[in-house]
């Protein structure tokens, strides 16, 4: 039964407070992990509909830290990042905002992650004289 528990364990960390936000953001920055944040609300049906897809992304992109913030529970974080609509997905690197996507669009979200990976992992090509 323990193996089954492991399979069902979420790879998305739910942020409960400003302190936990700072803790995980600092951790990711120190470890060099990009962070993908799902800003949601319990009453927002598009946010709820995106939860399984966000879990799938967390399983696929294991070099990222995936966080979930309920805008009603942790208002300080939502305010600081100027979250105005749900769902909003924020990609961060080194503690800084890199990309923000508003709305429940799984294909667009995956595309933005892939684009970020390509930008950060492909070597710079220098032209030779």
Short mmCIF file of N, CA, C and O in Angstrom, two decimals:
data_model
loop_
_atom_site.label_atom_id
_atom_site.label_comp_id
_atom_site.label_asym_id
_atom_site.label_seq_id
_atom_site.Cartn_x
_atom_site.Cartn_y
_atom_site.Cartn_z
N UNK A 1 0.81 -1.20 0.00
CA UNK A 1 0.00 0.00 0.00
C UNK A 1 0.86 1.27 0.00
O UNK A 1 0.45 2.29 -0.48
N UNK A 2 2.04 1.18 0.56
CA UNK A 2 2.90 2.36 0.64
C UNK A 2 3.25 2.88 -0.75
O UNK A 2 3.26 4.08 -0.99
N UNK A 3 3.51 1.98 -1.70
CA UNK A 3 3.82 2.37 -3.07
C UNK A 3 2.67 3.14 -3.70
O UNK A 3 2.86 4.11 -4.42
N UNK A 4 1.45 2.70 -3.41
CA UNK A 4 0.28 3.37 -3.96
C UNK A 4 0.20 4.79 -3.40
O UNK A 4 -0.12 5.73 -4.12
N UNK A 5 0.53 4.97 -2.14
CA UNK A 5 0.52 6.30 -1.53
C UNK A 5 1.50 7.20 -2.26
O UNK A 5 1.19 8.34 -2.58
N UNK A 6 2.68 6.69 -2.56
CA UNK A 6 3.69 7.46 -3.25
C UNK A 6 3.20 7.91 -4.62
O UNK A 6 3.46 9.02 -5.04
N UNK A 7 2.49 7.05 -5.33
CA UNK A 7 2.00 7.39 -6.65
C UNK A 7 0.98 8.52 -6.60
O UNK A 7 0.89 9.33 -7.52
N UNK A 8 0.22 8.59 -5.54
CA UNK A 8 -0.83 9.60 -5.42
C UNK A 8 -0.36 10.87 -4.73
O UNK A 8 -1.12 11.82 -4.64
N UNK A 9 0.85 10.89 -4.23
CA UNK A 9 1.34 12.06 -3.52
C UNK A 9 1.54 13.23 -4.48
O UNK A 9 2.15 13.09 -5.53
N UNK A 10 1.02 14.37 -4.10
CA UNK A 10 1.11 15.56 -4.95
C UNK A 10 2.54 16.07 -5.03
O UNK A 10 3.28 16.07 -4.05
N UNK A 11 2.93 16.52 -6.21
CA UNK A 11 4.23 17.14 -6.41
C UNK A 11 4.10 18.66 -6.38
O UNK A 11 5.06 19.37 -6.59
N UNK A 12 2.89 19.13 -6.13
CA UNK A 12 2.62 20.57 -6.05
C UNK A 12 2.54 20.96 -4.58
O UNK A 12 1.82 20.34 -3.80
N UNK A 13 3.30 21.98 -4.19
CA UNK A 13 3.31 22.45 -2.81
C UNK A 13 2.28 23.56 -2.65
O UNK A 13 2.30 24.55 -3.39
N UNK A 14 1.38 23.38 -1.68
CA UNK A 14 0.38 24.40 -1.40
C UNK A 14 0.98 25.42 -0.43
O UNK A 14 1.46 25.07 0.64
N UNK A 15 0.96 26.67 -0.83
CA UNK A 15 1.49 27.75 -0.01
C UNK A 15 0.41 28.21 0.95
O UNK A 15 -0.70 28.56 0.53
N UNK A 16 0.73 28.20 2.25
CA UNK A 16 -0.25 28.52 3.28
C UNK A 16 -0.08 29.92 3.88
O UNK A 16 -0.99 30.41 4.54
N UNK A 17 1.10 30.53 3.65
CA UNK A 17 1.37 31.82 4.29
C UNK A 17 2.49 32.55 3.54
O UNK A 17 3.17 31.96 2.71
N UNK A 18 2.66 33.81 3.89
CA UNK A 18 3.76 34.60 3.31
C UNK A 18 5.10 33.96 3.67
O UNK A 18 6.00 33.88 2.85
N UNK A 19 5.19 33.46 4.90
CA UNK A 19 6.43 32.83 5.36
C UNK A 19 6.76 31.59 4.53
O UNK A 19 7.92 31.39 4.14
N UNK A 20 5.77 30.75 4.25
CA UNK A 20 6.05 29.56 3.44
C UNK A 20 6.38 29.95 2.00
O UNK A 20 7.23 29.32 1.36
N UNK A 21 5.77 31.02 1.48
CA UNK A 21 6.11 31.54 0.15
C UNK A 21 7.58 31.91 0.10
O UNK A 21 8.31 31.50 -0.79
N UNK A 22 8.02 32.70 1.07
CA UNK A 22 9.43 33.12 1.11
C UNK A 22 10.36 31.93 1.24
O UNK A 22 11.41 31.88 0.62
N UNK A 23 9.98 30.97 2.08
CA UNK A 23 10.80 29.77 2.29
C UNK A 23 11.02 29.01 0.98
O UNK A 23 12.15 28.71 0.61
N UNK A 24 9.94 28.71 0.27
CA UNK A 24 10.06 27.92 -0.96
C UNK A 24 10.72 28.71 -2.08
O UNK A 24 11.48 28.14 -2.87
N UNK A 25 10.46 29.99 -2.14
CA UNK A 25 11.10 30.81 -3.18
C UNK A 25 12.61 30.90 -2.93
O UNK A 25 13.40 30.78 -3.87
N UNK A 26 13.01 31.06 -1.68
CA UNK A 26 14.43 31.09 -1.33
C UNK A 26 15.08 29.75 -1.63
O UNK A 26 16.17 29.68 -2.20
N UNK A 27 14.40 28.67 -1.26
CA UNK A 27 14.91 27.33 -1.52
C UNK A 27 15.15 27.13 -3.02
O UNK A 27 16.22 26.68 -3.44
N UNK A 28 14.14 27.46 -3.83
CA UNK A 28 14.25 27.27 -5.28
C UNK A 28 15.37 28.12 -5.86
O UNK A 28 16.13 27.67 -6.71
N UNK A 29 15.48 29.34 -5.39
CA UNK A 29 16.54 30.24 -5.88
C UNK A 29 17.91 29.68 -5.54
O UNK A 29 18.80 29.62 -6.39
N UNK A 30 18.08 29.23 -4.30
CA UNK A 30 19.37 28.69 -3.86
C UNK A 30 19.73 27.40 -4.60
O UNK A 30 20.91 27.12 -4.84
N UNK A 31 18.72 26.60 -4.96
CA UNK A 31 18.96 25.34 -5.65
C UNK A 31 19.01 25.50 -7.17
O UNK A 31 19.33 24.57 -7.88
N UNK A 32 18.65 26.69 -7.65
CA UNK A 32 18.66 26.93 -9.09
C UNK A 32 17.45 26.37 -9.81
O UNK A 32 17.49 26.15 -11.02
N UNK A 33 16.35 26.13 -9.07
CA UNK A 33 15.13 25.61 -9.68
C UNK A 33 14.23 26.75 -10.14
O UNK A 33 13.97 27.67 -9.38
N UNK A 34 13.72 26.68 -11.36
CA UNK A 34 12.66 27.62 -11.74
C UNK A 34 11.39 27.26 -10.96
O UNK A 34 11.24 26.12 -10.51
N UNK A 35 10.51 28.22 -10.81
CA UNK A 35 9.28 28.01 -10.04
C UNK A 35 8.08 28.32 -10.93
O UNK A 35 8.04 29.36 -11.58
N UNK A 36 7.10 27.41 -10.93
CA UNK A 36 5.83 27.65 -11.61
C UNK A 36 4.76 27.73 -10.53
O UNK A 36 4.64 26.82 -9.71
N UNK A 37 4.01 28.83 -10.54
CA UNK A 37 3.00 29.06 -9.50
C UNK A 37 1.62 29.13 -10.14
O UNK A 37 1.41 29.84 -11.12
N UNK A 38 0.70 28.39 -9.54
CA UNK A 38 -0.71 28.41 -9.95
C UNK A 38 -1.46 29.24 -8.91
O UNK A 38 -1.62 28.82 -7.77
N UNK A 39 -1.89 30.44 -9.31
CA UNK A 39 -2.72 31.28 -8.45
C UNK A 39 -4.16 30.92 -8.73
O UNK A 39 -4.62 31.01 -9.88
N UNK A 40 -4.87 30.50 -7.69
CA UNK A 40 -6.22 30.01 -7.87
C UNK A 40 -7.11 30.49 -6.74
O UNK A 40 -6.67 31.21 -5.83
N UNK A 41 -8.37 30.07 -6.80
CA UNK A 41 -9.33 30.31 -5.73
C UNK A 41 -10.27 29.12 -5.67
O UNK A 41 -10.59 28.54 -6.72
N UNK A 42 -10.69 28.75 -4.48
CA UNK A 42 -11.52 27.56 -4.33
C UNK A 42 -12.85 27.69 -5.07
O UNK A 42 -13.45 26.71 -5.48
N UNK A 43 -13.31 28.91 -5.30
CA UNK A 43 -14.59 29.15 -5.95
C UNK A 43 -14.48 29.32 -7.47
O UNK A 43 -15.49 29.48 -8.15
N UNK A 44 -13.27 29.29 -7.99
CA UNK A 44 -13.04 29.52 -9.42
C UNK A 44 -12.99 28.20 -10.18
O UNK A 44 -12.02 27.45 -10.07
N UNK A 45 -14.03 27.92 -10.94
CA UNK A 45 -14.11 26.64 -11.66
C UNK A 45 -12.96 26.43 -12.66
O UNK A 45 -12.42 25.34 -12.73
N UNK A 46 -12.54 27.44 -13.45
CA UNK A 46 -11.40 27.21 -14.34
C UNK A 46 -10.12 26.86 -13.56
O UNK A 46 -9.33 26.04 -14.02
N UNK A 47 -9.93 27.45 -12.39
CA UNK A 47 -8.76 27.10 -11.56
C UNK A 47 -8.82 25.64 -11.13
O UNK A 47 -7.84 24.92 -11.21
N UNK A 48 -9.98 25.23 -10.68
CA UNK A 48 -10.16 23.85 -10.22
C UNK A 48 -9.95 22.89 -11.39
O UNK A 48 -9.31 21.85 -11.24
N UNK A 49 -10.46 23.27 -12.56
CA UNK A 49 -10.30 22.41 -13.74
C UNK A 49 -8.84 22.25 -14.14
O UNK A 49 -8.46 21.23 -14.72
N UNK A 50 -8.00 23.23 -13.82
CA UNK A 50 -6.58 23.17 -14.18
C UNK A 50 -5.74 22.36 -13.18
O UNK A 50 -4.59 22.02 -13.48
N UNK A 51 -6.28 22.04 -12.02
CA UNK A 51 -5.51 21.33 -11.00
C UNK A 51 -4.89 20.02 -11.50
O UNK A 51 -3.69 19.80 -11.31
N UNK A 52 -5.64 19.13 -12.15
CA UNK A 52 -5.02 17.88 -12.62
C UNK A 52 -3.91 18.12 -13.65
O UNK A 52 -2.89 17.44 -13.63
N UNK A 53 -4.11 19.09 -14.53
CA UNK A 53 -3.08 19.40 -15.52
C UNK A 53 -1.83 19.95 -14.84
O UNK A 53 -0.71 19.60 -15.20
N UNK A 54 -2.01 20.79 -13.83
CA UNK A 54 -0.87 21.35 -13.11
C UNK A 54 -0.09 20.25 -12.39
O UNK A 54 1.13 20.25 -12.36
N UNK A 55 -0.81 19.28 -11.85
CA UNK A 55 -0.17 18.11 -11.23
C UNK A 55 0.63 17.32 -12.28
O UNK A 55 1.74 16.87 -12.01
N UNK A 56 0.06 17.18 -13.46
CA UNK A 56 0.74 16.47 -14.55
C UNK A 56 2.03 17.21 -14.93
O UNK A 56 3.08 16.59 -15.13
N UNK A 57 1.97 18.53 -15.01
CA UNK A 57 3.17 19.32 -15.31
C UNK A 57 4.23 19.10 -14.24
O UNK A 57 5.42 18.95 -14.55
N UNK A 58 3.81 19.08 -12.98
CA UNK A 58 4.74 18.89 -11.87
C UNK A 58 5.44 17.53 -11.96
O UNK A 58 6.62 17.40 -11.61
N UNK A 59 4.73 16.53 -12.44
CA UNK A 59 5.32 15.20 -12.60
C UNK A 59 6.27 15.16 -13.80
O UNK A 59 7.27 14.47 -13.79
N UNK A 60 5.94 15.91 -14.83
CA UNK A 60 6.73 15.93 -16.06
C UNK A 60 8.00 16.74 -15.92
O UNK A 60 9.08 16.30 -16.33
N UNK A 61 7.89 17.92 -15.36
CA UNK A 61 9.03 18.85 -15.26
C UNK A 61 9.57 18.85 -13.83
O UNK A 61 9.30 19.75 -13.05
N UNK A 62 10.34 17.83 -13.52
CA UNK A 62 10.78 17.64 -12.14
C UNK A 62 11.92 18.56 -11.73
O UNK A 62 12.30 18.60 -10.57
N UNK A 63 12.49 19.31 -12.68
CA UNK A 63 13.52 20.29 -12.35
C UNK A 63 12.92 21.63 -11.96
O UNK A 63 13.64 22.59 -11.75
N UNK A 64 11.60 21.70 -11.92
CA UNK A 64 10.88 22.90 -11.51
C UNK A 64 10.27 22.66 -10.14
O UNK A 64 9.97 21.53 -9.78
N UNK A 65 10.05 23.73 -9.41
CA UNK A 65 9.27 23.66 -8.18
C UNK A 65 7.89 24.20 -8.52
O UNK A 65 7.77 25.31 -9.06
N UNK A 66 6.85 23.42 -8.25
CA UNK A 66 5.47 23.81 -8.55
C UNK A 66 4.77 24.19 -7.25
O UNK A 66 4.73 23.40 -6.31
N UNK A 67 4.24 25.40 -7.23
CA UNK A 67 3.55 25.92 -6.06
C UNK A 67 2.12 26.30 -6.42
O UNK A 67 1.85 26.70 -7.54
N UNK A 68 1.24 26.18 -5.44
CA UNK A 68 -0.14 26.59 -5.62
C UNK A 68 -0.50 27.58 -4.52
O UNK A 68 -0.24 27.33 -3.35
N UNK A 69 -1.08 28.72 -4.93
CA UNK A 69 -1.44 29.77 -3.98
C UNK A 69 -2.92 30.09 -4.15
O UNK A 69 -3.35 30.46 -5.25
N UNK A 70 -3.69 29.94 -3.07
CA UNK A 70 -5.08 30.38 -3.08
C UNK A 70 -5.07 31.87 -2.76
O UNK A 70 -4.59 32.28 -1.70
N UNK A 71 -5.56 32.67 -3.69
CA UNK A 71 -5.46 34.13 -3.56
C UNK A 71 -6.24 34.66 -2.36
O UNK A 71 -5.92 35.73 -1.85
N UNK A 72 -7.24 33.93 -1.89
CA UNK A 72 -8.00 34.36 -0.73
C UNK A 72 -7.29 34.01 0.58
O UNK A 72 -7.47 34.69 1.58
N UNK A 73 -6.48 32.96 0.55
CA UNK A 73 -5.76 32.53 1.75
C UNK A 73 -4.45 33.27 1.96
O UNK A 73 -4.03 33.50 3.09
N UNK A 74 -3.76 33.60 0.87
CA UNK A 74 -2.44 34.25 0.95
C UNK A 74 -2.48 35.52 0.08
O UNK A 74 -1.83 35.60 -0.95
N UNK A 75 -3.24 36.48 0.54
CA UNK A 75 -3.47 37.70 -0.23
C UNK A 75 -2.20 38.50 -0.49
O UNK A 75 -2.07 39.15 -1.52
N UNK A 76 -1.26 38.45 0.47
CA UNK A 76 -0.02 39.23 0.32
C UNK A 76 0.76 38.82 -0.92
O UNK A 76 1.31 39.66 -1.63
N UNK A 77 0.82 37.52 -1.18
CA UNK A 77 1.57 37.02 -2.34
C UNK A 77 0.87 37.43 -3.62
O UNK A 77 1.49 37.94 -4.56
N UNK A 78 -0.45 37.25 -3.67
CA UNK A 78 -1.22 37.62 -4.85
C UNK A 78 -1.10 39.12 -5.12
O UNK A 78 -0.95 39.54 -6.27
N UNK A 79 -1.13 39.90 -4.09
CA UNK A 79 -1.01 41.35 -4.23
C UNK A 79 0.36 41.75 -4.74
O UNK A 79 0.49 42.57 -5.65
N UNK A 80 1.40 41.16 -4.17
CA UNK A 80 2.77 41.50 -4.56
C UNK A 80 3.01 41.22 -6.05
O UNK A 80 3.69 41.98 -6.73
N UNK A 81 2.44 40.12 -6.54
CA UNK A 81 2.64 39.75 -7.94
C UNK A 81 1.53 40.28 -8.85
O UNK A 81 1.44 39.91 -10.02
N UNK A 82 0.68 41.14 -8.28
CA UNK A 82 -0.39 41.80 -9.04
C UNK A 82 -1.29 40.82 -9.79
O UNK A 82 -1.57 40.99 -10.97
N UNK A 83 -1.75 39.82 -9.06
CA UNK A 83 -2.67 38.83 -9.62
C UNK A 83 -4.07 39.43 -9.60
O UNK A 83 -4.59 39.79 -8.55
N UNK A 84 -4.66 39.55 -10.78
CA UNK A 84 -5.97 40.20 -10.91
C UNK A 84 -7.09 39.24 -11.32
O UNK A 84 -8.25 39.57 -11.21
N UNK A 85 -6.72 38.07 -11.87
CA UNK A 85 -7.72 37.11 -12.35
C UNK A 85 -7.21 35.70 -12.08
O UNK A 85 -6.02 35.47 -11.95
N UNK A 86 -8.14 34.76 -11.98
CA UNK A 86 -7.80 33.37 -11.78
C UNK A 86 -8.37 32.54 -12.91
O UNK A 86 -9.44 32.85 -13.40
N UNK A 87 -7.65 31.48 -13.28
CA UNK A 87 -6.31 31.15 -12.80
C UNK A 87 -5.25 32.01 -13.49
O UNK A 87 -5.40 32.41 -14.63
N UNK A 88 -4.18 32.29 -12.73
CA UNK A 88 -2.99 32.93 -13.29
C UNK A 88 -1.81 32.03 -12.97
O UNK A 88 -1.70 31.51 -11.86
N UNK A 89 -0.95 31.86 -13.95
CA UNK A 89 0.23 31.02 -13.80
C UNK A 89 1.45 31.90 -13.97
O UNK A 89 1.56 32.62 -14.96
N UNK A 90 2.35 31.84 -13.00
CA UNK A 90 3.54 32.68 -13.01
C UNK A 90 4.77 31.79 -13.03
O UNK A 90 4.89 30.86 -12.23
N UNK A 91 5.67 32.08 -13.95
CA UNK A 91 6.95 31.39 -14.03
C UNK A 91 8.01 32.32 -13.46
O UNK A 91 8.09 33.49 -13.85
N UNK A 92 8.79 31.82 -12.51
CA UNK A 92 9.82 32.62 -11.86
C UNK A 92 11.16 31.90 -11.95
O UNK A 92 11.21 30.67 -11.97
N UNK A 93 12.21 32.68 -11.98
CA UNK A 93 13.55 32.12 -11.97
C UNK A 93 14.45 33.09 -11.21
O UNK A 93 14.40 34.30 -11.44
N UNK A 94 15.23 32.56 -10.28
CA UNK A 94 16.10 33.41 -9.48
C UNK A 94 15.33 34.39 -8.63
O UNK A 94 15.83 35.46 -8.30
N UNK A 95 14.09 34.06 -8.28
CA UNK A 95 13.25 34.92 -7.46
C UNK A 95 12.54 36.01 -8.25
O UNK A 95 11.77 36.78 -7.68
N UNK A 96 12.77 36.09 -9.55
CA UNK A 96 12.15 37.13 -10.38
C UNK A 96 11.10 36.56 -11.31
O UNK A 96 11.24 35.43 -11.80
N UNK A 97 10.08 37.34 -11.57
CA UNK A 97 9.04 36.94 -12.51
C UNK A 97 9.60 36.90 -13.93
O UNK A 97 10.25 37.84 -14.36
N UNK A 98 9.37 35.79 -14.62
CA UNK A 98 9.84 35.61 -15.98
C UNK A 98 8.67 35.68 -16.96
O UNK A 98 8.79 36.24 -18.04
N UNK A 99 7.53 35.11 -16.56
CA UNK A 99 6.41 34.99 -17.47
C UNK A 99 5.12 34.88 -16.67
O UNK A 99 5.11 34.27 -15.60
N UNK A 100 4.04 35.45 -17.19
CA UNK A 100 2.73 35.36 -16.53
C UNK A 100 1.69 35.01 -17.58
O UNK A 100 1.64 35.62 -18.65
N UNK A 101 0.87 33.99 -17.30
CA UNK A 101 -0.20 33.58 -18.20
C UNK A 101 -1.52 33.59 -17.43
O UNK A 101 -1.62 33.01 -16.35
N UNK A 102 -2.51 34.26 -17.98
CA UNK A 102 -3.82 34.34 -17.35
C UNK A 102 -4.80 33.48 -18.12
O UNK A 102 -4.85 33.55 -19.35
N UNK A 103 -5.55 32.64 -17.40
CA UNK A 103 -6.56 31.81 -18.03
C UNK A 103 -6.21 30.34 -18.01
O UNK A 103 -5.08 29.95 -17.76
N UNK A 104 -7.23 29.53 -18.27
CA UNK A 104 -7.09 28.07 -18.24
C UNK A 104 -6.77 27.57 -19.64
O UNK A 104 -7.66 27.13 -20.37
N UNK A 105 -5.50 27.64 -20.02
CA UNK A 105 -5.08 27.21 -21.35
C UNK A 105 -3.88 26.26 -21.21
O UNK A 105 -2.72 26.70 -21.23
N UNK A 106 -4.14 24.96 -21.08
CA UNK A 106 -3.05 23.99 -20.87
C UNK A 106 -1.97 24.02 -21.94
O UNK A 106 -0.78 23.97 -21.62
N UNK A 107 -2.36 24.12 -23.20
CA UNK A 107 -1.36 24.11 -24.28
C UNK A 107 -0.43 25.31 -24.18
O UNK A 107 0.78 25.19 -24.36
N UNK A 108 -0.98 26.47 -23.89
CA UNK A 108 -0.17 27.68 -23.77
C UNK A 108 0.79 27.58 -22.58
O UNK A 108 1.95 27.98 -22.67
N UNK A 109 0.32 27.01 -21.50
CA UNK A 109 1.16 26.86 -20.31
C UNK A 109 2.35 25.94 -20.60
O UNK A 109 3.49 26.27 -20.28
N UNK A 110 2.08 24.81 -21.22
CA UNK A 110 3.16 23.87 -21.57
C UNK A 110 4.14 24.54 -22.54
O UNK A 110 5.35 24.40 -22.41
N UNK A 111 3.62 25.30 -23.49
CA UNK A 111 4.45 26.00 -24.47
C UNK A 111 5.40 26.99 -23.78
O UNK A 111 6.58 27.09 -24.11
N UNK A 112 4.88 27.70 -22.79
CA UNK A 112 5.71 28.68 -22.07
C UNK A 112 6.82 28.01 -21.26
O UNK A 112 7.94 28.51 -21.19
N UNK A 113 6.50 26.88 -20.66
CA UNK A 113 7.53 26.14 -19.92
C UNK A 113 8.60 25.63 -20.88
O UNK A 113 9.80 25.78 -20.63
N UNK A 114 8.18 25.04 -21.99
CA UNK A 114 9.13 24.53 -22.98
C UNK A 114 10.01 25.65 -23.54
O UNK A 114 11.21 25.48 -23.72
N UNK A 115 9.42 26.80 -23.79
CA UNK A 115 10.18 27.95 -24.30
C UNK A 115 11.22 28.38 -23.28
O UNK A 115 12.38 28.66 -23.62
N UNK A 116 10.83 28.43 -22.01
CA UNK A 116 11.77 28.79 -20.94
C UNK A 116 12.92 27.80 -20.88
O UNK A 116 14.09 28.19 -20.78
N UNK A 117 12.62 26.51 -20.97
CA UNK A 117 13.65 25.48 -20.93
C UNK A 117 14.62 25.65 -22.10
O UNK A 117 15.83 25.60 -21.92
N UNK A 118 14.07 25.88 -23.29
CA UNK A 118 14.92 26.07 -24.47
C UNK A 118 15.82 27.30 -24.31
O UNK A 118 16.99 27.26 -24.68
N UNK A 119 15.29 28.37 -23.77
CA UNK A 119 16.07 29.60 -23.58
C UNK A 119 17.21 29.40 -22.59
O UNK A 119 18.30 29.92 -22.79
N UNK A 120 16.95 28.66 -21.54
CA UNK A 120 17.94 28.54 -20.48
C UNK A 120 18.93 27.39 -20.68
O UNK A 120 20.00 27.41 -20.10
N UNK A 121 18.56 26.41 -21.49
CA UNK A 121 19.44 25.24 -21.61
C UNK A 121 20.21 25.17 -22.92
O UNK A 121 21.15 24.42 -23.02
N UNK A 122 19.78 25.91 -23.92
CA UNK A 122 20.51 25.82 -25.19
C UNK A 122 21.75 26.70 -25.13
O UNK A 122 21.69 27.82 -24.64
N UNK A 123 22.87 26.19 -25.58
CA UNK A 123 24.10 26.98 -25.55
C UNK A 123 24.01 28.17 -26.51
O UNK A 123 23.32 28.10 -27.52
N UNK A 124 24.68 29.21 -26.14
CA UNK A 124 24.72 30.38 -27.01
C UNK A 124 25.52 30.05 -28.26
O UNK A 124 26.61 29.50 -28.17
N UNK A 125 24.98 30.36 -29.38
CA UNK A 125 25.68 30.10 -30.64
C UNK A 125 26.36 31.40 -31.06
O UNK A 125 25.70 32.41 -31.23
N UNK A 126 27.64 31.33 -31.18
CA UNK A 126 28.39 32.51 -31.59
C UNK A 126 28.82 32.33 -33.04
O UNK A 126 29.26 31.26 -33.43
N UNK A 127 28.66 33.38 -33.77
CA UNK A 127 29.10 33.28 -35.18
C UNK A 127 30.61 33.48 -35.24
O UNK A 127 31.19 34.26 -34.51
N UNK A 128 31.22 32.69 -36.09
CA UNK A 128 32.66 32.79 -36.25
C UNK A 128 32.98 33.80 -37.34
O UNK A 128 32.25 33.92 -38.30
N UNK A 129 34.11 34.55 -37.18
CA UNK A 129 34.45 35.58 -38.17
C UNK A 129 34.84 35.00 -39.50
O UNK A 129 35.23 33.93 -39.69
#
